[in-house]
Amino acid sequence: MKKILFAIKGYEYLAEKVMACGDFERGELEVSHFTDGERYQRIISQIENRNAVLIGGTVNDGATLELYDLASSLVSYGANSLTLVIPYFGYSTMERAVLSGEIVTAKTRARLLSAIPKSNRGNKVLLFDLHSEGIQYYFEHDLYPIHVYCKDIVMKAALEYGGDNFVMASTDAGRAKWVESLANDLGVNAAFILKRRLKGDHTKVSAINADVDGKTVIIYDDMIRSGGSIINAAKTYKNAGAGDIYVITTHGLFVNDGINKLKDSGLIKKLICTDSHLNTQFINDDFVEVRSLASLICDVL
C-alpha cells in the first residue's frame, strides 16, 4: 500500500511537487478557523495502519503547532508509521545560549516535536541543511532525526553558474568548514573572510584567505534572512577583485525586502535558493532562481 502524504496549509505547494515525483496517496484534511482565530483540523482520509508522511516547516509558532497537532493526531488515529518532513527548521540560529538566561529555542522546539506519540513502527523527522550540526541531537525519546544534506543541489547550481574558474566562498569563517567541504567535492578553492571584532557588534575585515582576483565567486550560506551579511561579503570579495558573484542558499527567507536589497546592491548577478521556506513560492523576479527539494525528499522517503 502506498504511503499517504499530508501537509500543513503553508506547505501544500511542496506536497504537490513531491506527489508529482513520488508514488504517494494524497491525504485529505479539513482545515478552517473559528471566529476567535482558533484552528479546526479534521483528518478525512482513513489512516489506520497506513504509513504517513507529513510535510511542514516550523516557520512560525502557528505552523509549528499546526504540525504538532496534526502529527499527534495521525498517530492517535492509528498511523502505522510517521515521517515528518521539515524543510526549514525555525529558530535554528537559537541553538545555544550566549547570554545568561537566553532560551535555546531550537532545543525547546525539538523537545515539543519529540512529544508526538510514537507510532507502531516509530517516528522519523527529516531535517535539511541545519544551521548547526548539533540541532538534530536535540530530538528525544522515539523521534529519530535524519539530517538531509542538499549538497547535490548546491553543487549542481555552482557548476552551472561557476564556469571553469570559480571560487566557492562563505560569508565568514563560521561557515568555512561547510563551504570547504563543497569546494573539495567540486575540486575548486574555498574562500572565507577573516574578521576582527572591534567593539560590540562592530567588526572589521582583516583578510581574505584565498585569491579571488578576476575569478567568479559563488557565495554559499545555509540561510538568508534580510541579506545584510551576504551584501557585506559580496562587497569584500568585489573589493578584492572578484569578477561575477553568484549567491546560493538553501533556506531563502528574504524578509524585510531582502531580495530587492540584494538585487539593488548591484554586486550579485544571480541568487539561487531552494523552496524549503514557504516565502519562496511568492517570488516573481528573474534575479532569483528557485530549485525544488521535491526530488530529494522523494529519494529519501
mmCIF file of C-alpha atoms in Angstrom:
data_model
loop_
_atom_site.group_PDB
_atom_site.id
_atom_site.type_symbol
_atom_site.label_atom_id
_atom_site.label_comp_id
_atom_site.label_asym_id
_atom_site.label_seq_id
_atom_site.Cartn_x
_atom_site.Cartn_y
_atom_site.Cartn_z
ATOM 1 C CA MET A 1 0.000 0.000 0.000
ATOM 2 C CA LYS A 2 1.254 3.487 -0.859
ATOM 3 C CA LYS A 3 2.412 5.914 1.791
ATOM 4 C CA ILE A 4 -0.147 8.608 2.478
ATOM 5 C CA LEU A 5 1.122 12.179 2.245
ATOM 6 C CA PHE A 6 -0.198 15.122 4.257
ATOM 7 C CA ALA A 7 0.975 18.723 4.579
ATOM 8 C CA ILE A 8 0.230 21.682 6.778
ATOM 9 C CA LYS A 9 -1.528 24.515 4.982
ATOM 10 C CA GLY A 10 1.558 26.593 4.199
ATOM 11 C CA TYR A 11 3.421 23.658 2.642
ATOM 12 C CA GLU A 12 0.798 22.324 0.257
ATOM 13 C CA TYR A 13 2.874 23.775 -2.600
ATOM 14 C CA LEU A 14 5.771 21.445 -1.772
ATOM 15 C CA ALA A 15 3.487 18.464 -1.142
ATOM 16 C CA GLU A 16 2.128 18.815 -4.696
ATOM 17 C CA LYS A 17 5.675 18.728 -6.100
ATOM 18 C CA VAL A 18 6.501 15.637 -4.013
ATOM 19 C CA MET A 19 3.322 13.963 -5.260
ATOM 20 C CA ALA A 20 4.470 14.583 -8.834
ATOM 21 C CA CYS A 21 7.827 12.846 -8.368
ATOM 22 C CA GLY A 22 6.869 10.053 -5.955
ATOM 23 C CA ASP A 23 4.357 7.268 -5.540
ATOM 24 C CA PHE A 24 2.122 8.524 -2.737
ATOM 25 C CA GLU A 25 -1.548 8.829 -1.949
ATOM 26 C CA ARG A 26 -2.613 12.378 -1.106
ATOM 27 C CA GLY A 27 -4.073 12.650 2.363
ATOM 28 C CA GLU A 28 -7.216 14.745 2.720
ATOM 29 C CA LEU A 29 -7.723 17.251 5.507
ATOM 30 C CA GLU A 30 -10.375 19.748 6.505
ATOM 31 C CA VAL A 31 -8.907 22.927 7.952
ATOM 32 C CA SER A 32 -10.730 26.080 8.994
ATOM 33 C CA HIS A 33 -10.721 28.682 11.752
ATOM 34 C CA PHE A 34 -13.208 29.644 14.421
ATOM 35 C CA THR A 35 -14.180 33.303 14.795
ATOM 36 C CA ASP A 36 -11.711 33.696 17.664
ATOM 37 C CA GLY A 37 -8.840 32.540 15.453
ATOM 38 C CA GLU A 38 -8.501 29.006 16.801
ATOM 39 C CA ARG A 39 -7.723 26.377 14.179
ATOM 40 C CA TYR A 40 -10.057 23.491 13.353
ATOM 41 C CA GLN A 41 -8.487 20.386 11.812
ATOM 42 C CA ARG A 42 -10.038 17.105 10.749
ATOM 43 C CA ILE A 43 -8.374 14.135 9.052
ATOM 44 C CA ILE A 44 -10.705 12.967 6.273
ATOM 45 C CA SER A 45 -8.608 10.096 4.872
ATOM 46 C CA GLN A 46 -8.570 6.728 6.588
ATOM 47 C CA ILE A 47 -5.118 6.363 8.098
ATOM 48 C CA GLU A 48 -5.325 3.331 10.367
ATOM 49 C CA ASN A 49 -2.346 1.030 9.682
ATOM 50 C CA ARG A 50 -1.083 3.423 6.994
ATOM 51 C CA ASN A 51 2.464 4.761 6.711
ATOM 52 C CA ALA A 52 2.020 8.518 6.957
ATOM 53 C CA VAL A 53 4.273 11.334 5.739
ATOM 54 C CA LEU A 54 3.674 14.879 6.928
ATOM 55 C CA ILE A 55 5.357 17.922 5.350
ATOM 56 C CA GLY A 56 5.626 21.189 7.232
ATOM 57 C CA GLY A 57 8.264 23.757 8.092
ATOM 58 C CA THR A 58 8.305 25.299 11.546
ATOM 59 C CA VAL A 59 8.425 28.778 10.009
ATOM 60 C CA ASN A 60 6.472 30.395 12.840
ATOM 61 C CA ASP A 61 4.708 29.428 16.059
ATOM 62 C CA GLY A 62 1.377 28.813 14.313
ATOM 63 C CA ALA A 63 2.912 26.470 11.738
ATOM 64 C CA THR A 64 4.803 24.611 14.472
ATOM 65 C CA LEU A 65 1.643 23.941 16.462
ATOM 66 C CA GLU A 66 -0.283 23.022 13.315
ATOM 67 C CA LEU A 67 2.429 20.455 12.541
ATOM 68 C CA TYR A 68 2.468 19.154 16.111
ATOM 69 C CA ASP A 69 -1.323 18.847 16.386
ATOM 70 C CA LEU A 70 -1.672 17.076 13.054
ATOM 71 C CA ALA A 71 1.271 14.730 13.634
ATOM 72 C CA SER A 72 -0.013 13.745 17.082
ATOM 73 C CA SER A 73 -3.468 13.036 15.697
ATOM 74 C CA LEU A 74 -2.183 10.954 12.796
ATOM 75 C CA VAL A 75 -0.589 8.634 15.343
ATOM 76 C CA SER A 76 -3.600 8.705 17.664
ATOM 77 C CA TYR A 77 -5.878 7.687 14.802
ATOM 78 C CA GLY A 78 -3.731 4.653 14.041
ATOM 79 C CA ALA A 79 -0.950 5.522 11.597
ATOM 80 C CA ASN A 80 1.459 2.593 11.367
ATOM 81 C CA SER A 81 4.481 4.885 10.960
ATOM 82 C CA LEU A 82 5.062 8.630 10.835
ATOM 83 C CA THR A 83 7.729 10.552 8.941
ATOM 84 C CA LEU A 84 7.897 14.297 9.485
ATOM 85 C CA VAL A 85 9.481 16.258 6.649
ATOM 86 C CA ILE A 86 10.621 19.644 7.960
ATOM 87 C CA PRO A 87 12.222 21.511 5.035
ATOM 88 C CA TYR A 88 13.007 24.542 7.192
ATOM 89 C CA PHE A 89 13.515 24.215 10.946
ATOM 90 C CA GLY A 90 12.743 27.548 12.578
ATOM 91 C CA TYR A 91 14.819 29.064 15.395
ATOM 92 C CA SER A 92 17.847 27.198 14.075
ATOM 93 C CA THR A 93 20.073 30.168 14.917
ATOM 94 C CA MET A 94 18.978 29.909 18.550
ATOM 95 C CA GLU A 95 20.822 26.616 19.005
ATOM 96 C CA ARG A 96 22.812 27.777 22.008
ATOM 97 C CA ALA A 97 22.749 30.386 24.753
ATOM 98 C CA VAL A 98 25.307 33.177 24.513
ATOM 99 C CA LEU A 99 23.967 35.438 27.261
ATOM 100 C CA SER A 100 22.808 34.248 30.663
ATOM 101 C CA GLY A 101 19.107 33.474 30.647
ATOM 102 C CA GLU A 102 18.714 33.134 26.874
ATOM 103 C CA ILE A 103 16.219 30.486 25.790
ATOM 104 C CA VAL A 104 17.636 27.867 23.414
ATOM 105 C CA THR A 105 14.510 27.803 21.270
ATOM 106 C CA ALA A 106 15.858 25.269 18.773
ATOM 107 C CA LYS A 107 16.027 22.817 21.661
ATOM 108 C CA THR A 108 12.587 23.591 23.107
ATOM 109 C CA ARG A 109 11.023 23.182 19.638
ATOM 110 C CA ALA A 110 12.802 19.841 19.193
ATOM 111 C CA ARG A 111 11.512 18.708 22.583
ATOM 112 C CA LEU A 112 7.971 19.706 21.616
ATOM 113 C CA LEU A 113 8.068 17.618 18.445
ATOM 114 C CA SER A 114 9.672 14.783 20.404
ATOM 115 C CA ALA A 115 6.478 14.633 22.487
ATOM 116 C CA ILE A 116 4.464 13.406 19.472
ATOM 117 C CA PRO A 117 3.135 9.938 20.412
ATOM 118 C CA LYS A 118 5.077 7.020 18.980
ATOM 119 C CA SER A 119 3.516 5.156 16.078
ATOM 120 C CA ASN A 120 3.688 1.359 15.825
ATOM 121 C CA ARG A 121 6.806 1.445 13.638
ATOM 122 C CA GLY A 122 8.238 4.586 15.142
ATOM 123 C CA ASN A 123 8.573 8.234 14.115
ATOM 124 C CA LYS A 124 11.255 9.893 11.977
ATOM 125 C CA VAL A 125 11.986 13.521 11.195
ATOM 126 C CA LEU A 126 13.860 14.695 8.098
ATOM 127 C CA LEU A 127 15.789 17.954 8.571
ATOM 128 C CA PHE A 128 17.508 19.831 5.745
ATOM 129 C CA ASP A 129 20.835 21.704 5.910
ATOM 130 C CA LEU A 130 20.571 22.617 9.560
ATOM 131 C CA HIS A 131 22.329 25.779 10.710
ATOM 132 C CA SER A 132 24.175 23.712 13.298
ATOM 133 C CA GLU A 133 25.017 20.008 13.148
ATOM 134 C CA GLY A 134 24.127 19.586 16.817
ATOM 135 C CA ILE A 135 20.453 20.508 16.417
ATOM 136 C CA GLN A 136 19.482 17.016 15.301
ATOM 137 C CA TYR A 137 20.623 15.678 18.679
ATOM 138 C CA TYR A 138 18.090 17.874 20.488
ATOM 139 C CA PHE A 139 15.325 15.491 19.431
ATOM 140 C CA GLU A 140 14.483 12.986 22.137
ATOM 141 C CA HIS A 141 12.697 9.757 23.005
ATOM 142 C CA ASP A 142 11.401 7.813 19.996
ATOM 143 C CA LEU A 143 11.668 10.520 17.313
ATOM 144 C CA TYR A 144 14.601 9.551 15.097
ATOM 145 C CA PRO A 145 16.232 12.548 13.348
ATOM 146 C CA ILE A 146 17.806 12.350 9.894
ATOM 147 C CA HIS A 147 19.902 15.294 8.685
ATOM 148 C CA VAL A 148 19.476 15.502 4.914
ATOM 149 C CA TYR A 149 22.193 17.443 3.098
ATOM 150 C CA CYS A 150 21.255 19.424 -0.003
ATOM 151 C CA LYS A 151 24.827 19.316 -1.270
ATOM 152 C CA ASP A 152 23.920 17.884 -4.679
ATOM 153 C CA ILE A 153 21.516 20.768 -5.365
ATOM 154 C CA VAL A 154 24.121 23.337 -4.303
ATOM 155 C CA MET A 155 26.923 21.718 -6.283
ATOM 156 C CA LYS A 156 24.839 21.429 -9.447
ATOM 157 C CA ALA A 157 23.961 25.130 -9.293
ATOM 158 C CA ALA A 158 27.591 26.066 -8.597
ATOM 159 C CA LEU A 159 28.828 24.125 -11.619
ATOM 160 C CA GLU A 160 26.179 25.629 -13.869
ATOM 161 C CA TYR A 161 26.989 29.231 -12.954
ATOM 162 C CA GLY A 162 30.622 28.990 -11.929
ATOM 163 C CA GLY A 163 32.139 28.062 -15.257
ATOM 164 C CA ASP A 164 35.746 26.823 -15.410
ATOM 165 C CA ASN A 165 37.340 29.213 -12.929
ATOM 166 C CA PHE A 166 35.369 29.896 -9.772
ATOM 167 C CA VAL A 167 35.914 30.069 -6.047
ATOM 168 C CA MET A 168 33.444 28.686 -3.504
ATOM 169 C CA ALA A 169 33.093 31.304 -0.781
ATOM 170 C CA SER A 170 31.479 31.832 2.596
ATOM 171 C CA THR A 171 30.269 34.954 4.358
ATOM 172 C CA ASP A 172 32.626 34.428 7.298
ATOM 173 C CA ALA A 173 34.841 31.863 8.997
ATOM 174 C CA GLY A 174 31.832 30.398 10.804
ATOM 175 C CA ARG A 175 30.594 28.710 7.613
ATOM 176 C CA ALA A 176 34.071 27.939 6.296
ATOM 177 C CA LYS A 177 34.003 24.225 7.154
ATOM 178 C CA TRP A 178 30.838 23.564 5.161
ATOM 179 C CA VAL A 179 31.993 25.693 2.218
ATOM 180 C CA GLU A 180 35.382 23.960 2.252
ATOM 181 C CA SER A 181 33.602 20.602 2.023
ATOM 182 C CA LEU A 182 31.658 21.833 -1.005
ATOM 183 C CA ALA A 183 34.823 23.204 -2.607
ATOM 184 C CA ASN A 184 36.697 19.934 -2.091
ATOM 185 C CA ASP A 185 33.920 17.960 -3.751
ATOM 186 C CA LEU A 186 33.847 20.439 -6.635
ATOM 187 C CA GLY A 187 37.625 20.500 -6.989
ATOM 188 C CA VAL A 188 37.883 24.286 -6.552
ATOM 189 C CA ASN A 189 39.397 26.636 -3.989
ATOM 190 C CA ALA A 190 37.471 27.816 -0.941
ATOM 191 C CA ALA A 191 37.480 31.364 0.354
ATOM 192 C CA PHE A 192 36.308 32.908 3.579
ATOM 193 C CA ILE A 193 36.555 36.300 5.209
ATOM 194 C CA LEU A 194 38.597 36.852 8.353
ATOM 195 C CA LYS A 195 37.083 39.462 10.639
ATOM 196 C CA ARG A 196 38.398 41.265 13.687
ATOM 197 C CA ARG A 197 35.927 42.308 16.349
ATOM 198 C CA LEU A 198 36.277 45.958 17.308
ATOM 199 C CA LYS A 199 33.539 46.723 19.810
ATOM 200 C CA GLY A 200 30.146 45.178 20.451
ATOM 201 C CA ASP A 201 28.711 44.000 17.123
ATOM 202 C CA HIS A 202 31.185 46.020 15.048
ATOM 203 C CA THR A 203 33.781 44.099 13.073
ATOM 204 C CA LYS A 204 36.453 44.915 10.532
ATOM 205 C CA VAL A 205 37.589 42.703 7.670
ATOM 206 C CA SER A 206 41.214 41.798 8.256
ATOM 207 C CA ALA A 207 41.855 39.440 5.343
ATOM 208 C CA ILE A 208 40.510 37.035 2.731
ATOM 209 C CA ASN A 209 42.168 33.644 2.849
ATOM 210 C CA ALA A 210 42.187 32.984 -0.918
ATOM 211 C CA ASP A 211 42.906 34.764 -4.182
ATOM 212 C CA VAL A 212 39.650 35.819 -5.859
ATOM 213 C CA ASP A 213 41.077 38.413 -8.253
ATOM 214 C CA GLY A 214 39.447 38.071 -11.671
ATOM 215 C CA LYS A 215 37.554 34.938 -10.681
ATOM 216 C CA THR A 216 33.883 34.102 -10.427
ATOM 217 C CA VAL A 217 32.908 33.877 -6.775
ATOM 218 C CA ILE A 218 29.998 31.758 -5.594
ATOM 219 C CA ILE A 219 28.935 32.570 -2.050
ATOM 220 C CA TYR A 220 27.079 29.848 -0.168
ATOM 221 C CA ASP A 221 25.174 30.325 3.069
ATOM 222 C CA ASP A 222 22.675 27.934 4.599
ATOM 223 C CA MET A 223 20.133 30.690 5.234
ATOM 224 C CA ILE A 224 19.424 34.242 4.115
ATOM 225 C CA ARG A 225 17.124 36.389 6.216
ATOM 226 C CA SER A 226 17.371 40.011 5.072
ATOM 227 C CA GLY A 227 20.630 39.621 3.133
ATOM 228 C CA GLY A 228 22.833 42.026 5.085
ATOM 229 C CA SER A 229 25.689 39.589 5.700
ATOM 230 C CA ILE A 230 25.604 38.458 2.062
ATOM 231 C CA ILE A 231 25.882 42.043 0.802
ATOM 232 C CA ASN A 232 28.789 42.757 3.135
ATOM 233 C CA ALA A 233 30.572 39.615 1.988
ATOM 234 C CA ALA A 234 29.942 40.416 -1.681
ATOM 235 C CA LYS A 235 31.416 43.919 -1.168
ATOM 236 C CA THR A 236 34.517 42.392 0.399
ATOM 237 C CA TYR A 237 35.067 39.905 -2.422
ATOM 238 C CA LYS A 238 34.373 42.560 -5.066
ATOM 239 C CA ASN A 239 36.875 44.909 -3.442
ATOM 240 C CA ALA A 240 39.410 42.074 -3.629
ATOM 241 C CA GLY A 241 38.971 41.929 -7.400
ATOM 242 C CA ALA A 242 36.273 39.259 -7.803
ATOM 243 C CA GLY A 243 34.508 39.041 -11.155
ATOM 244 C CA ASP A 244 30.883 37.893 -11.266
ATOM 245 C CA ILE A 245 29.375 36.989 -7.907
ATOM 246 C CA TYR A 246 26.592 34.437 -7.500
ATOM 247 C CA VAL A 247 24.839 33.512 -4.269
ATOM 248 C CA ILE A 248 23.428 30.093 -3.376
ATOM 249 C CA THR A 249 21.398 29.430 -0.246
ATOM 250 C CA THR A 250 19.333 26.503 0.937
ATOM 251 C CA HIS A 251 16.825 28.468 3.006
ATOM 252 C CA GLY A 252 15.619 31.716 1.493
ATOM 253 C CA LEU A 253 13.535 33.686 3.987
ATOM 254 C CA PHE A 254 14.081 37.072 2.310
ATOM 255 C CA VAL A 255 12.395 39.155 4.993
ATOM 256 C CA ASN A 256 12.493 42.968 5.180
ATOM 257 C CA ASP A 257 12.578 43.298 1.387
ATOM 258 C CA GLY A 258 15.670 41.087 1.300
ATOM 259 C CA ILE A 259 15.503 40.203 -2.403
ATOM 260 C CA ASN A 260 15.380 43.822 -3.535
ATOM 261 C CA LYS A 261 18.228 44.725 -1.179
ATOM 262 C CA LEU A 262 20.394 42.000 -2.686
ATOM 263 C CA LYS A 263 19.395 42.910 -6.234
ATOM 264 C CA ASP A 264 19.787 46.664 -5.761
ATOM 265 C CA SER A 265 23.271 46.252 -4.280
ATOM 266 C CA GLY A 266 24.494 45.737 -7.835
ATOM 267 C CA LEU A 267 27.028 43.212 -6.553
ATOM 268 C CA ILE A 268 25.241 39.928 -7.230
ATOM 269 C CA LYS A 269 24.489 38.555 -10.676
ATOM 270 C CA LYS A 270 22.110 35.759 -9.639
ATOM 271 C CA LEU A 271 20.569 34.325 -6.488
ATOM 272 C CA ILE A 272 19.734 30.611 -6.292
ATOM 273 C CA CYS A 273 17.732 29.047 -3.453
ATOM 274 C CA THR A 274 15.556 26.020 -2.725
ATOM 275 C CA ASP A 275 11.840 26.048 -1.952
ATOM 276 C CA SER A 276 12.376 24.930 1.653
ATOM 277 C CA HIS A 277 10.722 28.074 3.020
ATOM 278 C CA LEU A 278 7.176 28.983 2.064
ATOM 279 C CA ASN A 279 8.212 32.582 1.262
ATOM 280 C CA THR A 280 9.872 31.345 -1.934
ATOM 281 C CA GLN A 281 6.538 30.466 -3.547
ATOM 282 C CA PHE A 282 5.735 34.182 -3.799
ATOM 283 C CA ILE A 283 8.928 35.173 -5.624
ATOM 284 C CA ASN A 284 8.387 36.663 -9.065
ATOM 285 C CA ASP A 285 11.768 38.018 -10.097
ATOM 286 C CA ASP A 286 14.230 36.789 -12.720
ATOM 287 C CA PHE A 287 17.044 37.696 -10.322
ATOM 288 C CA VAL A 288 16.096 34.643 -8.219
ATOM 289 C CA GLU A 289 16.089 31.011 -9.312
ATOM 290 C CA VAL A 290 14.194 28.607 -7.056
ATOM 291 C CA ARG A 291 15.072 24.907 -7.170
ATOM 292 C CA SER A 292 12.811 22.381 -5.525
ATOM 293 C CA LEU A 293 13.645 19.940 -2.750
ATOM 294 C CA ALA A 294 10.901 17.615 -4.010
ATOM 295 C CA SER A 295 13.078 15.056 -5.809
ATOM 296 C CA LEU A 296 15.485 14.927 -2.872
ATOM 297 C CA ILE A 297 12.562 14.358 -0.491
ATOM 298 C CA CYS A 298 11.234 11.577 -2.748
ATOM 299 C CA ASP A 299 14.652 9.911 -2.845
ATOM 300 C CA VAL A 300 14.979 9.940 0.945
ATOM 301 C CA LEU A 301 11.436 8.713 1.510
#
